[in-house]
Coordinates of C-alpha atoms in Angstrom, one line a residue:
Chain A
M1 CA -15.2 -112.8 -1.5
N2 CA -15.6 -110.8 -4.6
E3 CA -19.3 -110.9 -4.3
L4 CA -19.2 -109.5 -0.7
K5 CA -16.9 -106.7 -1.8
K6 CA -19.2 -105.7 -4.6
T7 CA -22.3 -105.5 -2.4
T8 CA -20.6 -103.4 0.3
V9 CA -19.2 -100.9 -2.2
M10 CA -22.3 -100.5 -4.5
R11 CA -25.1 -98.3 -3.3
P12 CA -28.4 -100.0 -3.5
N13 CA -31.0 -98.7 -5.9
L14 CA -33.8 -97.2 -3.8
S15 CA -35.7 -95.6 -6.7
V16 CA -39.4 -96.6 -7.2
E17 CA -42.2 -95.6 -9.5
I18 CA -45.7 -94.7 -8.3
A19 CA -48.3 -94.2 -10.9
G20 CA -45.7 -93.2 -13.5
I21 CA -43.8 -90.8 -11.1
K22 CA -40.2 -91.7 -10.6
L23 CA -39.1 -91.2 -7.0
R24 CA -35.4 -91.3 -6.0
N25 CA -36.4 -93.3 -2.9
P26 CA -39.7 -94.5 -1.4
V27 CA -39.9 -92.0 1.5
M28 CA -42.2 -89.0 1.5
P29 CA -44.1 -87.0 4.1
A30 CA -47.7 -87.6 4.9
S31 CA -50.0 -84.8 4.0
G32 CA -50.7 -82.4 6.9
T33 CA -47.5 -83.1 8.8
F34 CA -45.1 -81.2 6.5
G35 CA -46.9 -78.0 5.7
Y36 CA -46.2 -76.9 2.2
G37 CA -42.6 -78.1 2.3
E38 CA -41.0 -74.8 3.0
E39 CA -41.6 -75.0 6.7
Y40 CA -39.1 -77.9 6.9
A41 CA -36.5 -76.6 4.5
P42 CA -34.2 -75.4 7.3
F43 CA -34.1 -78.9 8.8
L44 CA -33.6 -81.3 6.0
D45 CA -32.5 -81.4 2.3
L46 CA -35.8 -81.6 0.5
E47 CA -33.9 -83.0 -2.5
K48 CA -33.0 -86.1 -0.6
I49 CA -36.6 -87.3 0.0
G50 CA -38.7 -89.2 -2.5
A51 CA -41.5 -86.6 -2.9
I52 CA -43.1 -83.7 -1.1
V53 CA -46.8 -84.1 -0.2
T54 CA -48.6 -80.9 0.5
K55 CA -51.2 -80.0 3.2
G56 CA -54.7 -80.9 1.9
L57 CA -55.9 -78.2 -0.5
S58 CA -59.4 -77.1 -1.1
L59 CA -61.1 -74.8 -3.6
K60 CA -61.6 -72.0 -1.0
P61 CA -59.4 -71.4 2.0
K62 CA -60.5 -73.4 5.0
A63 CA -60.2 -72.1 8.6
G64 CA -60.2 -75.4 10.4
N65 CA -61.6 -76.5 13.8
P66 CA -61.7 -74.7 17.1
T67 CA -58.9 -75.3 19.6
P68 CA -57.5 -77.4 21.3
R69 CA -56.8 -79.3 18.2
I70 CA -54.1 -81.7 19.4
A71 CA -53.5 -84.0 22.4
E72 CA -50.7 -86.4 23.0
T73 CA -51.7 -90.0 23.9
I74 CA -49.5 -93.0 24.6
S75 CA -47.1 -93.3 21.7
G76 CA -49.5 -91.3 19.5
M77 CA -51.3 -88.0 19.0
L78 CA -54.9 -87.1 18.4
N79 CA -55.5 -84.2 16.0
A80 CA -58.6 -82.5 14.8
I81 CA -57.1 -79.7 12.7
G82 CA -60.0 -79.7 10.4
L83 CA -58.2 -79.4 7.1
Q84 CA -57.1 -75.7 7.6
N85 CA -55.5 -74.6 4.4
V86 CA -54.8 -71.6 2.3
G87 CA -56.9 -72.7 -0.6
I88 CA -55.8 -73.5 -4.1
D89 CA -55.4 -69.9 -5.3
A90 CA -53.1 -68.9 -2.4
F91 CA -51.2 -72.1 -2.8
V92 CA -50.4 -71.3 -6.4
E93 CA -49.5 -67.7 -5.6
H94 CA -47.6 -68.1 -2.3
K95 CA -46.5 -71.7 -1.9
M96 CA -45.6 -72.9 -5.5
P97 CA -42.8 -70.4 -6.1
F98 CA -40.8 -72.1 -3.4
L99 CA -41.8 -75.6 -4.4
R100 CA -40.7 -74.9 -8.0
T101 CA -37.1 -74.3 -6.8
V102 CA -37.0 -77.8 -5.3
N103 CA -35.9 -80.7 -7.5
T104 CA -38.3 -83.2 -6.0
P105 CA -41.7 -84.3 -7.3
V106 CA -44.6 -82.5 -5.6
I107 CA -47.8 -84.4 -4.8
A108 CA -50.8 -82.1 -4.1
N109 CA -53.2 -83.6 -1.5
F110 CA -56.7 -82.2 -2.1
F111 CA -60.3 -82.5 -0.9
G112 CA -63.7 -80.9 -1.4
N113 CA -66.8 -80.3 0.6
T114 CA -69.0 -81.6 -2.1
L115 CA -68.6 -83.9 -5.1
E116 CA -68.5 -80.9 -7.4
D117 CA -65.8 -79.3 -5.3
Y118 CA -63.6 -82.4 -5.6
G119 CA -64.0 -82.3 -9.4
E120 CA -63.2 -78.6 -9.5
V121 CA -60.0 -78.8 -7.4
A122 CA -58.8 -81.6 -9.6
K123 CA -59.3 -79.4 -12.7
R124 CA -57.3 -76.6 -11.1
L125 CA -54.4 -78.9 -10.4
N126 CA -54.0 -79.4 -14.2
D127 CA -53.0 -75.7 -14.4
I128 CA -49.9 -76.3 -12.2
P129 CA -47.4 -78.1 -14.4
E130 CA -44.9 -78.7 -11.5
I131 CA -47.5 -80.8 -9.6
A132 CA -46.5 -84.4 -10.3
A133 CA -49.7 -86.0 -9.0
G134 CA -52.8 -85.5 -7.0
E135 CA -53.5 -87.3 -3.8
L136 CA -57.3 -87.4 -3.3
N137 CA -58.3 -87.2 0.4
I138 CA -61.5 -89.1 1.0
S139 CA -60.5 -90.0 4.6
C140 CA -60.3 -87.0 6.9
P141 CA -62.2 -88.0 10.1
N142 CA -62.4 -84.4 11.5
V143 CA -64.7 -82.5 9.2
K144 CA -68.5 -82.9 8.8
Q145 CA -68.5 -82.4 5.0
G146 CA -66.3 -84.1 2.5
G147 CA -63.5 -86.4 3.6
I148 CA -64.6 -89.5 5.3
V149 CA -68.2 -89.3 4.1
F150 CA -66.8 -90.3 0.7
G151 CA -64.2 -92.7 2.1
T152 CA -66.4 -95.0 4.1
D153 CA -69.0 -95.8 1.5
P154 CA -67.6 -97.8 -1.5
K155 CA -70.2 -96.3 -3.8
A156 CA -69.6 -92.7 -2.8
A157 CA -65.8 -93.4 -3.0
S158 CA -66.2 -94.8 -6.5
E159 CA -68.3 -91.9 -7.6
V160 CA -65.8 -89.2 -6.4
V161 CA -62.8 -91.1 -7.8
A162 CA -64.4 -91.5 -11.2
L163 CA -65.2 -87.8 -11.4
V164 CA -61.7 -86.7 -10.3
R165 CA -60.2 -89.3 -12.6
K166 CA -62.1 -87.7 -15.5
N167 CA -61.0 -84.1 -14.5
L168 CA -57.4 -84.7 -13.4
Q169 CA -54.8 -85.0 -16.2
K170 CA -52.2 -86.3 -13.8
P171 CA -51.6 -89.5 -11.9
L172 CA -54.1 -90.0 -9.2
I173 CA -53.4 -91.4 -5.7
V174 CA -56.4 -92.0 -3.4
K175 CA -55.9 -91.9 0.3
L176 CA -58.1 -94.2 2.3
T177 CA -59.4 -94.2 5.8
P178 CA -59.0 -97.2 8.2
N179 CA -62.3 -96.3 9.9
V180 CA -64.2 -99.0 7.9
T181 CA -65.1 -102.6 8.5
D182 CA -63.2 -103.9 5.5
I183 CA -60.7 -101.6 3.8
T184 CA -60.3 -103.9 0.8
V185 CA -63.9 -103.2 -0.3
V186 CA -63.2 -99.5 -0.6
A187 CA -59.7 -100.2 -2.1
R188 CA -61.2 -102.3 -4.8
A189 CA -63.9 -99.7 -5.5
V190 CA -61.4 -96.9 -6.0
E191 CA -59.1 -99.0 -8.1
E192 CA -62.0 -99.8 -10.4
A193 CA -63.0 -96.2 -10.5
G194 CA -59.6 -95.3 -11.9
A195 CA -57.1 -94.7 -9.0
D196 CA -53.5 -95.1 -10.2
A197 CA -52.3 -95.7 -6.7
I198 CA -53.7 -96.1 -3.2
A199 CA -52.3 -94.5 0.0
C200 CA -53.3 -95.9 3.4
I201 CA -53.9 -95.4 6.2
N202 CA -55.2 -92.0 7.3
T203 CA -55.7 -91.6 11.0
L204 CA -57.9 -93.8 13.2
T205 CA -60.8 -92.0 14.9
G206 CA -60.1 -91.7 18.6
M207 CA -61.0 -89.7 21.7
S208 CA -59.4 -88.7 25.0
V209 CA -60.9 -87.2 28.1
D210 CA -59.4 -84.9 30.8
V211 CA -60.5 -86.6 34.0
H212 CA -60.2 -83.4 36.0
T213 CA -62.5 -81.3 33.8
R214 CA -64.4 -84.3 32.5
K215 CA -64.2 -82.6 29.1
P216 CA -62.8 -84.1 25.8
R217 CA -59.2 -83.1 25.3
L218 CA -60.0 -81.9 21.8
A219 CA -62.6 -79.1 21.1
N220 CA -63.9 -81.3 18.3
C221 CA -64.4 -84.1 20.8
T222 CA -63.0 -86.8 18.6
G223 CA -59.8 -86.7 16.5
G224 CA -57.5 -88.7 14.3
L225 CA -55.0 -90.9 16.1
S226 CA -51.5 -91.1 14.5
G227 CA -48.0 -92.1 15.6
P228 CA -46.4 -95.4 16.5
A229 CA -49.5 -96.4 18.4
I230 CA -51.3 -97.2 15.1
R231 CA -48.5 -98.8 13.2
P232 CA -49.5 -102.5 13.6
V233 CA -53.0 -101.7 12.5
A234 CA -51.6 -99.8 9.5
V235 CA -49.2 -102.7 8.5
R236 CA -52.1 -105.1 8.7
M237 CA -54.3 -102.9 6.5
V238 CA -51.6 -102.2 3.9
H239 CA -51.0 -105.9 3.8
Q240 CA -54.7 -106.5 3.1
V241 CA -54.9 -103.8 0.5
V242 CA -51.8 -105.0 -1.4
Q243 CA -53.5 -108.4 -1.6
A244 CA -56.7 -106.9 -2.9
V245 CA -55.6 -104.5 -5.6
S246 CA -53.0 -104.4 -8.4
V247 CA -52.1 -100.7 -8.3
P248 CA -49.2 -99.6 -6.2
V249 CA -49.8 -98.9 -2.5
I250 CA -48.2 -96.2 -0.4
G251 CA -48.0 -97.4 3.2
I252 CA -48.7 -94.9 6.0
G253 CA -49.0 -95.2 9.8
G254 CA -46.7 -94.6 12.7
I255 CA -43.4 -94.8 10.8
V256 CA -40.6 -93.4 13.0
R257 CA -37.6 -95.7 12.4
P258 CA -36.1 -97.3 9.3
M259 CA -37.4 -100.7 10.5
D260 CA -40.9 -99.4 10.6
A261 CA -40.7 -98.3 6.9
L262 CA -39.2 -101.7 6.0
E263 CA -42.2 -103.5 7.5
F264 CA -44.5 -101.6 5.1
L265 CA -42.2 -102.3 2.1
I266 CA -42.0 -106.0 2.9
V267 CA -45.8 -106.4 3.1
G268 CA -45.9 -104.9 -0.4
A269 CA -46.0 -101.1 -0.2
T270 CA -44.1 -99.5 -3.0
A271 CA -43.5 -96.4 -1.0
V272 CA -44.1 -95.0 2.4
Q273 CA -45.3 -91.8 4.0
V274 CA -43.9 -90.4 7.3
G275 CA -46.2 -88.3 9.3
T276 CA -46.1 -87.7 13.1
A277 CA -42.4 -88.5 13.2
N278 CA -41.7 -85.2 11.4
F279 CA -42.9 -83.4 14.5
V280 CA -40.7 -85.6 16.8
D281 CA -37.6 -85.2 14.6
P282 CA -37.7 -82.8 11.6
S283 CA -35.1 -84.8 9.8
A284 CA -36.7 -88.1 10.5
M285 CA -37.2 -88.9 6.8
I286 CA -33.5 -88.6 6.2
S287 CA -32.6 -91.0 9.0
I288 CA -35.2 -93.4 7.6
I289 CA -33.8 -93.2 4.1
E290 CA -30.3 -93.7 5.4
G291 CA -31.5 -96.6 7.5
I292 CA -33.2 -98.3 4.6
E293 CA -30.1 -98.0 2.5
A294 CA -27.9 -99.4 5.3
F295 CA -30.3 -102.3 5.7
C296 CA -30.1 -103.1 2.0
V297 CA -26.3 -103.0 2.1
E298 CA -26.2 -105.2 5.2
Q299 CA -28.6 -107.7 3.6
G300 CA -26.8 -107.6 0.2
I301 CA -29.9 -106.1 -1.5
D302 CA -29.0 -104.2 -4.8
D303 CA -32.5 -103.0 -5.5
I304 CA -35.3 -102.0 -3.2
H305 CA -37.7 -104.0 -5.3
E306 CA -36.1 -107.2 -3.9
L307 CA -37.6 -106.1 -0.6
I308 CA -41.0 -104.8 -1.8
G309 CA -43.6 -107.5 -1.3
S310 CA -41.1 -110.1 -0.1
L311 CA -43.2 -111.1 2.9
K312 CA -42.8 -114.8 3.7
L313 CA -46.1 -116.4 4.8
Chain B
M1 CA -33.0 -72.3 13.5
K2 CA -31.8 -75.8 13.5
N3 CA -32.0 -79.1 15.3
Y4 CA -29.3 -79.5 17.8
R5 CA -28.3 -83.0 18.9
T6 CA -26.5 -82.0 22.0
K7 CA -26.1 -82.7 25.7
I8 CA -27.0 -81.2 29.0
I9 CA -24.5 -79.1 30.9
S10 CA -26.5 -78.9 34.1
N11 CA -30.0 -79.5 35.4
Q12 CA -30.8 -78.1 38.8
E13 CA -33.9 -77.5 40.9
V14 CA -34.0 -73.8 41.6
S15 CA -37.3 -73.7 43.6
P16 CA -39.6 -76.6 44.6
G17 CA -40.8 -78.1 41.3
Y18 CA -38.9 -75.6 39.1
F19 CA -35.7 -76.7 37.2
R20 CA -33.1 -74.8 35.4
M21 CA -31.5 -76.7 32.5
K22 CA -28.3 -75.5 30.7
I23 CA -27.8 -77.2 27.3
L24 CA -24.8 -77.0 25.0
A25 CA -25.8 -75.1 21.8
P26 CA -22.9 -73.7 19.7
G27 CA -24.0 -70.8 17.6
F28 CA -27.5 -70.5 19.2
G29 CA -27.1 -67.2 21.0
D30 CA -26.6 -64.9 17.9
K31 CA -29.9 -66.0 16.5
A32 CA -32.1 -66.0 19.6
H33 CA -34.4 -63.1 20.3
P34 CA -36.2 -62.4 23.6
G35 CA -39.5 -64.3 23.7
Q36 CA -38.4 -67.1 21.2
F37 CA -38.7 -70.7 22.2
I38 CA -37.2 -74.1 21.6
M39 CA -38.9 -77.5 21.0
F40 CA -37.2 -79.9 23.4
R41 CA -37.0 -83.7 22.9
V42 CA -37.2 -85.2 26.3
Q43 CA -35.5 -88.5 25.4
R44 CA -34.6 -90.7 22.4
S45 CA -37.0 -93.4 23.3
L46 CA -40.8 -93.1 23.1
P47 CA -43.1 -92.1 24.9
P48 CA -43.3 -89.2 25.4
L49 CA -43.8 -88.8 21.7
L50 CA -43.9 -85.1 20.9
R51 CA -41.4 -82.4 21.8
R52 CA -42.2 -79.9 24.4
P53 CA -42.0 -76.1 23.8
F54 CA -40.0 -74.0 26.3
G55 CA -39.3 -70.3 26.4
I56 CA -35.7 -69.4 26.3
F57 CA -34.4 -68.1 29.6
R58 CA -31.0 -66.9 28.4
T59 CA -28.0 -67.8 26.2
G60 CA -24.4 -67.4 27.1
F61 CA -20.9 -68.9 27.1
L62 CA -19.2 -71.2 29.5
P63 CA -16.0 -69.7 30.7
A64 CA -13.0 -70.8 28.7
D65 CA -11.0 -73.5 30.4
C66 CA -7.3 -73.6 31.2
D67 CA -6.5 -75.5 28.0
G68 CA -7.2 -72.3 26.0
L69 CA -10.2 -73.9 24.2
P70 CA -12.7 -71.4 23.0
P71 CA -15.7 -70.6 25.3
I72 CA -18.6 -72.9 24.7
E73 CA -22.1 -71.5 24.0
F74 CA -25.2 -72.7 25.9
V75 CA -28.9 -72.1 26.0
E76 CA -30.8 -72.2 29.2
I77 CA -34.5 -73.1 29.8
V78 CA -36.4 -73.2 33.0
Y79 CA -39.4 -75.5 33.4
K80 CA -42.0 -76.5 36.0
V81 CA -42.7 -80.2 36.5
V82 CA -46.4 -80.5 35.5
G83 CA -46.6 -83.9 33.6
R84 CA -44.9 -86.9 32.3
G85 CA -42.5 -85.1 29.9
T86 CA -41.3 -82.6 32.5
G87 CA -41.2 -85.4 35.1
I88 CA -38.6 -87.2 32.9
M89 CA -36.7 -84.0 32.3
A90 CA -36.3 -83.5 36.0
E91 CA -34.4 -86.8 36.1
L92 CA -31.8 -85.9 33.4
H93 CA -28.2 -85.2 34.3
E94 CA -25.1 -83.5 33.1
G95 CA -23.9 -85.2 29.9
D96 CA -27.3 -86.7 29.0
K97 CA -28.0 -86.6 25.3
V98 CA -30.9 -84.4 24.2
E99 CA -32.3 -82.7 21.1
L100 CA -33.6 -79.2 20.8
L101 CA -35.0 -77.3 17.8
G102 CA -34.7 -73.6 17.8
P103 CA -34.7 -70.7 18.2
L104 CA -38.3 -70.7 17.0
G105 CA -41.2 -68.2 16.6
N106 CA -41.5 -64.5 16.8
G107 CA -40.3 -63.0 20.0
F108 CA -41.0 -59.6 21.6
D109 CA -40.7 -56.5 19.5
S110 CA -38.1 -54.7 21.6
T111 CA -37.1 -52.0 19.1
S112 CA -38.8 -49.1 20.8
C113 CA -37.2 -47.6 23.8
D114 CA -39.6 -44.8 24.6
G115 CA -41.2 -44.4 28.0
E116 CA -41.2 -46.9 30.8
K117 CA -41.0 -50.6 30.2
I118 CA -43.3 -52.6 32.5
L119 CA -42.8 -56.4 32.3
V120 CA -45.4 -58.6 34.0
G121 CA -44.6 -62.2 34.7
G122 CA -46.6 -64.9 36.4
G123 CA -44.8 -68.0 37.7
I124 CA -43.0 -69.8 34.9
G125 CA -44.0 -66.8 32.7
L126 CA -41.2 -64.9 34.2
I127 CA -38.7 -66.9 32.2
P128 CA -39.0 -65.4 28.7
L129 CA -38.9 -61.9 30.3
Y130 CA -35.3 -62.3 31.4
M131 CA -33.7 -61.8 27.9
L132 CA -36.2 -59.0 27.2
A133 CA -35.3 -57.2 30.4
S134 CA -31.6 -57.7 29.6
E135 CA -32.0 -56.3 26.1
F136 CA -34.0 -53.2 27.3
I137 CA -31.4 -52.5 30.0
A138 CA -28.6 -52.8 27.4
N139 CA -30.4 -50.2 25.3
G140 CA -30.7 -47.9 28.2
C141 CA -34.4 -48.3 29.0
K142 CA -35.9 -48.1 32.5
V143 CA -37.4 -51.5 33.3
R144 CA -39.8 -52.4 36.0
L145 CA -40.8 -56.1 36.5
L146 CA -44.0 -57.1 38.3
M147 CA -43.4 -60.7 39.5
G148 CA -46.5 -62.7 40.5
G149 CA -47.1 -66.2 41.8
R150 CA -49.4 -68.3 43.9
T151 CA -46.8 -68.5 46.6
R152 CA -43.2 -67.5 47.3
E153 CA -41.9 -70.7 45.5
D154 CA -43.3 -69.4 42.2
I155 CA -41.2 -66.2 42.3
L156 CA -38.1 -67.0 40.4
F157 CA -34.8 -65.2 39.9
V158 CA -35.5 -62.0 41.8
T159 CA -31.7 -61.6 42.4
E160 CA -30.9 -62.3 38.7
F161 CA -33.4 -59.7 37.5
E162 CA -32.2 -57.1 40.0
R163 CA -28.6 -57.7 39.0
L164 CA -29.5 -56.7 35.5
G165 CA -30.7 -53.4 36.9
V166 CA -34.4 -54.1 36.8
Q167 CA -36.7 -52.6 39.5
T168 CA -38.7 -55.6 40.8
Y169 CA -42.1 -55.7 42.5
V170 CA -43.2 -59.0 44.0
S171 CA -46.8 -60.1 44.8
T172 CA -48.1 -63.5 45.8
D173 CA -51.7 -64.8 46.1
D174 CA -51.0 -65.9 49.7
G175 CA -48.8 -63.0 50.7
S176 CA -45.8 -65.4 51.5
L177 CA -43.5 -63.0 49.6
G178 CA -44.0 -59.4 48.7
E179 CA -47.4 -57.9 48.5
E180 CA -50.5 -60.1 49.0
G181 CA -52.7 -60.2 46.0
F182 CA -52.6 -60.4 42.2
V183 CA -49.8 -59.0 40.0
T184 CA -52.6 -57.1 38.1
Q185 CA -53.3 -54.9 41.1
V186 CA -49.7 -53.8 41.1
L187 CA -50.0 -53.2 37.3
E188 CA -53.0 -50.9 37.8
R189 CA -51.1 -48.8 40.3
K190 CA -48.0 -48.6 38.2
L191 CA -49.9 -47.5 35.1
L192 CA -51.4 -44.6 37.1
K193 CA -47.9 -43.5 37.9
F194 CA -46.4 -44.2 34.5
P195 CA -49.2 -43.5 31.9
D196 CA -46.8 -43.7 29.0
A197 CA -45.5 -47.1 29.8
E198 CA -45.4 -50.1 27.4
V199 CA -46.3 -53.5 28.9
Y200 CA -44.9 -56.9 28.1
A201 CA -46.5 -59.9 29.7
C202 CA -46.2 -63.7 30.0
G203 CA -48.0 -66.0 32.4
P204 CA -51.2 -68.0 32.9
M205 CA -54.1 -67.1 30.6
P206 CA -56.3 -65.6 33.4
M207 CA -53.5 -63.2 34.3
L208 CA -52.8 -62.3 30.6
S209 CA -56.5 -61.7 30.1
A210 CA -56.7 -59.4 33.1
V211 CA -53.5 -57.6 31.9
H212 CA -55.1 -57.1 28.5
T213 CA -58.2 -55.6 30.0
I214 CA -56.2 -53.2 32.2
C215 CA -53.9 -52.2 29.3
S216 CA -56.7 -51.7 26.8
D217 CA -58.7 -49.5 29.3
N218 CA -55.5 -47.4 29.7
Q219 CA -54.7 -47.5 26.0
T220 CA -51.3 -48.9 26.9
P221 CA -49.5 -50.9 24.2
L222 CA -49.2 -54.5 25.3
Q223 CA -47.3 -57.5 24.0
V224 CA -48.2 -61.0 25.4
S225 CA -46.4 -64.3 25.1
L226 CA -48.8 -67.2 24.8
E227 CA -48.3 -70.8 25.9
E228 CA -50.1 -73.3 23.7
S229 CA -49.8 -77.0 23.2
M230 CA -47.7 -77.7 20.1
A231 CA -46.7 -80.6 18.0
C232 CA -44.3 -79.3 15.3
G233 CA -43.2 -75.8 16.5
V234 CA -42.5 -74.7 12.9
G235 CA -46.0 -73.8 11.5
A236 CA -46.7 -77.1 9.8
C237 CA -49.2 -79.0 11.9
L238 CA -51.5 -76.0 12.7
G239 CA -52.2 -77.5 16.1
C240 CA -51.3 -74.4 18.2
V241 CA -53.5 -71.8 16.5
V242 CA -55.3 -69.0 18.5
K243 CA -58.1 -66.8 17.3
G244 CA -57.1 -63.4 15.9
A245 CA -59.0 -60.2 16.5
G246 CA -62.1 -60.0 14.4
H247 CA -62.4 -63.8 14.2
T248 CA -66.0 -64.8 13.2
E249 CA -67.5 -68.1 12.0
E250 CA -68.0 -66.6 8.6
N251 CA -64.6 -64.9 8.4
P252 CA -62.3 -67.0 10.6
S253 CA -58.8 -66.0 11.6
Y254 CA -56.5 -68.6 13.2
L255 CA -52.9 -67.6 13.9
C256 CA -50.2 -70.1 14.6
S257 CA -48.7 -69.4 18.0
C258 CA -45.5 -71.1 17.0
K259 CA -44.9 -69.1 13.9
V260 CA -46.8 -65.8 14.1
G261 CA -46.3 -65.9 17.9
P262 CA -45.7 -66.9 20.6
V263 CA -45.5 -63.2 21.2
F264 CA -48.4 -61.1 19.9
K265 CA -49.4 -57.5 20.1
S266 CA -52.5 -57.9 22.2
Q267 CA -54.8 -55.9 19.9
Y268 CA -54.3 -58.6 17.2
L269 CA -55.9 -61.4 19.4
D270 CA -59.5 -62.4 20.0
W271 CA -59.6 -62.1 23.8
S272 CA -63.2 -63.2 24.2
A273 CA -62.0 -66.7 23.1
L274 CA -58.6 -66.6 24.8
G275 CA -59.9 -65.4 28.2
Q276 CA -61.8 -68.6 28.6
K277 CA -58.8 -70.8 28.3
N278 CA -56.7 -72.1 31.1
N279 CA -53.2 -72.9 29.9
D280 CA -52.0 -74.3 33.2
C281 CA -51.3 -77.5 31.4
G282 CA -53.7 -79.7 33.4
G283 CA -54.2 -81.9 30.4
C284 CA -50.5 -82.5 29.6
A285 CA -49.8 -86.1 28.7

C-alpha cells in the first residue's frame, strides 16, 4: 500500500544525458520542423522540452528548391524543401538573440556542400557558446550536393565525421539516412570516426504523382517521406543501430503520440525527436512529454532509464 | 495567435459544394485582420495528417442568451469541397470537436483610405474580402466588389456584401448570373472609370495573374492574397514559399506565403513564375 502511494505521488525522473548534454526530458524537435524555435514560442513553453534543434545551417544562406515543395500522402508527407536556411552568420545575428533567452539546450543542425564546408561550419559553431551540441546532417535526400552523398557511403561518412570531430569543440550528434541497404554499417563507421551520438532516421526517399497532370507532385520530383507512415521502419532501424553501436541513439520517425515515443525508448533510444507532428499540433511535444510521464506513473517507473532499452525479445 | 481546441457551432452548405462553418473561438476577433487565415485540423484521428489553411470569412459574437451569459465569440470560414480533407469537414456537425490555429499571416494593408477601393474575388477567393470590405466601409471608403465565378453557384454572399454597403458587380464564365465573361473584363472597365482606384484581389492563380497584368499596365496599386499548400502555417517548414520579385538562380528570393503573406503587394512577387501555377487544388490529398 505504501509502495503504491509513493509511486503515484512521486514524479518520475525523465532527465537523460546525450553526449554530455543534460536534457530535462528526452523529447526534442527534429531539425527542419521547428524553424529556429521562435516560430513555435507562441504555442508551447520552450522550457518544457528537452532541447531545441535548429533548422539545418550552412556556411552561406541557401535558397532551397523550387515549388511545390510539399505533398501530403497517406499518414505522411513528402517534402523537398532543399535545406533553405539563413546561413550561419544570419543565424548568429538574428536567431541566436532569441534562443539565448530560452533556458533549454540548443542543438545546431548543420551541413555543407563540400567536405571543407562541413569542416568550416563546425568551426563556426565553436564561436557560439550557447550552442550545446552540433547535429551533423549527412542525410538530406533533397539536395544534389552534400547531405546524403556523405550519408550513404560509409567511407565518405567516416571522412566527414572525422573532419567535423576535429573542428568542433562541442558534442557531436550525427544524423543518419535510412536510404541505405544496411544502416548499421554507416552507424558503426560514424561511431568509429568520433560521433558522440547518433540520430536516426531522416526521411525516406519517396515520390507521388498527380494522375490528372501526370506530373510529380513535387517540383523536385522526389522528396523525403515523414510522418506516421514511416514509424515502423524507423523503430526497426533504431533498434538495429542501438544493437550495433555503444553511443547514445536519438530515435526519429513519425512520432505523434506518447506511445510512439515510448516505442523508440523501449528499443533503446535515449531520446527522441518529433518532426511532422509539430505541423499537425504545434504543442505535440508537450502532450508527448506529459504522456510519457503519465505512462511512467501508471507503470510505477521512477526513472525513464528503466524504460530505455527494456525491449523483451 | 494560438491553438484553439474548440467546437463547431454550425456547418451549413451555402451553395452546392460550398460550406460555411462557424467555430467557437473566444478572444479571436480582436486579433484577426482582414486577409489572415487559420490552420484547421479536420479531425483528431489520422489521416488526413496535415492541417488545412482557410481564409477567415468573419468573426463575431453569438447573441447573449436569456441566462445573461456573456456573448460568445466565433470565427467563420467558408470552404469548397475539393478533396479528402474538405470532404470530411463537410460531414462535421454542431458540437464536433475541432482545432484551429490562428489568426495567422499578414493580411491586407487596409490603412489607406484614398480613392476608390476595388475588390476582385473569384469563387472561394471572395471569402477573405468580406472582412476587408467591412473594414473599408467602417472607415468611410467607397468599396466596389467584382465577383467572378465559373457559374452562378460560385458567386457567394452577394446579399451579405451588399448589406455592408458594397457596390457589387457579378460576372460568370457561363453567363448564368450577371455579366457573361471574366471578372477581369469588368476590372478593365472600372479602372478606366476610376483611374485612382486601389485593387485588392483573391482567387485562382490565372485570375490573379491577369489582374496583376491589368493593374501594372494601369500603374494601379494591387494587393493579392495567395493560396499555397502549407504544412505548418507559422513559417517553420518553408513548404509554402513563392518567388519574390527579382528572383534569379544566382540570387534567389523565396517568401513564405504563411508568414510574409498570404497577402502581398503585387510588385514584390515574381509573376513570371506565379502565372504558370494553377492553385485550383487538383493535387490535394
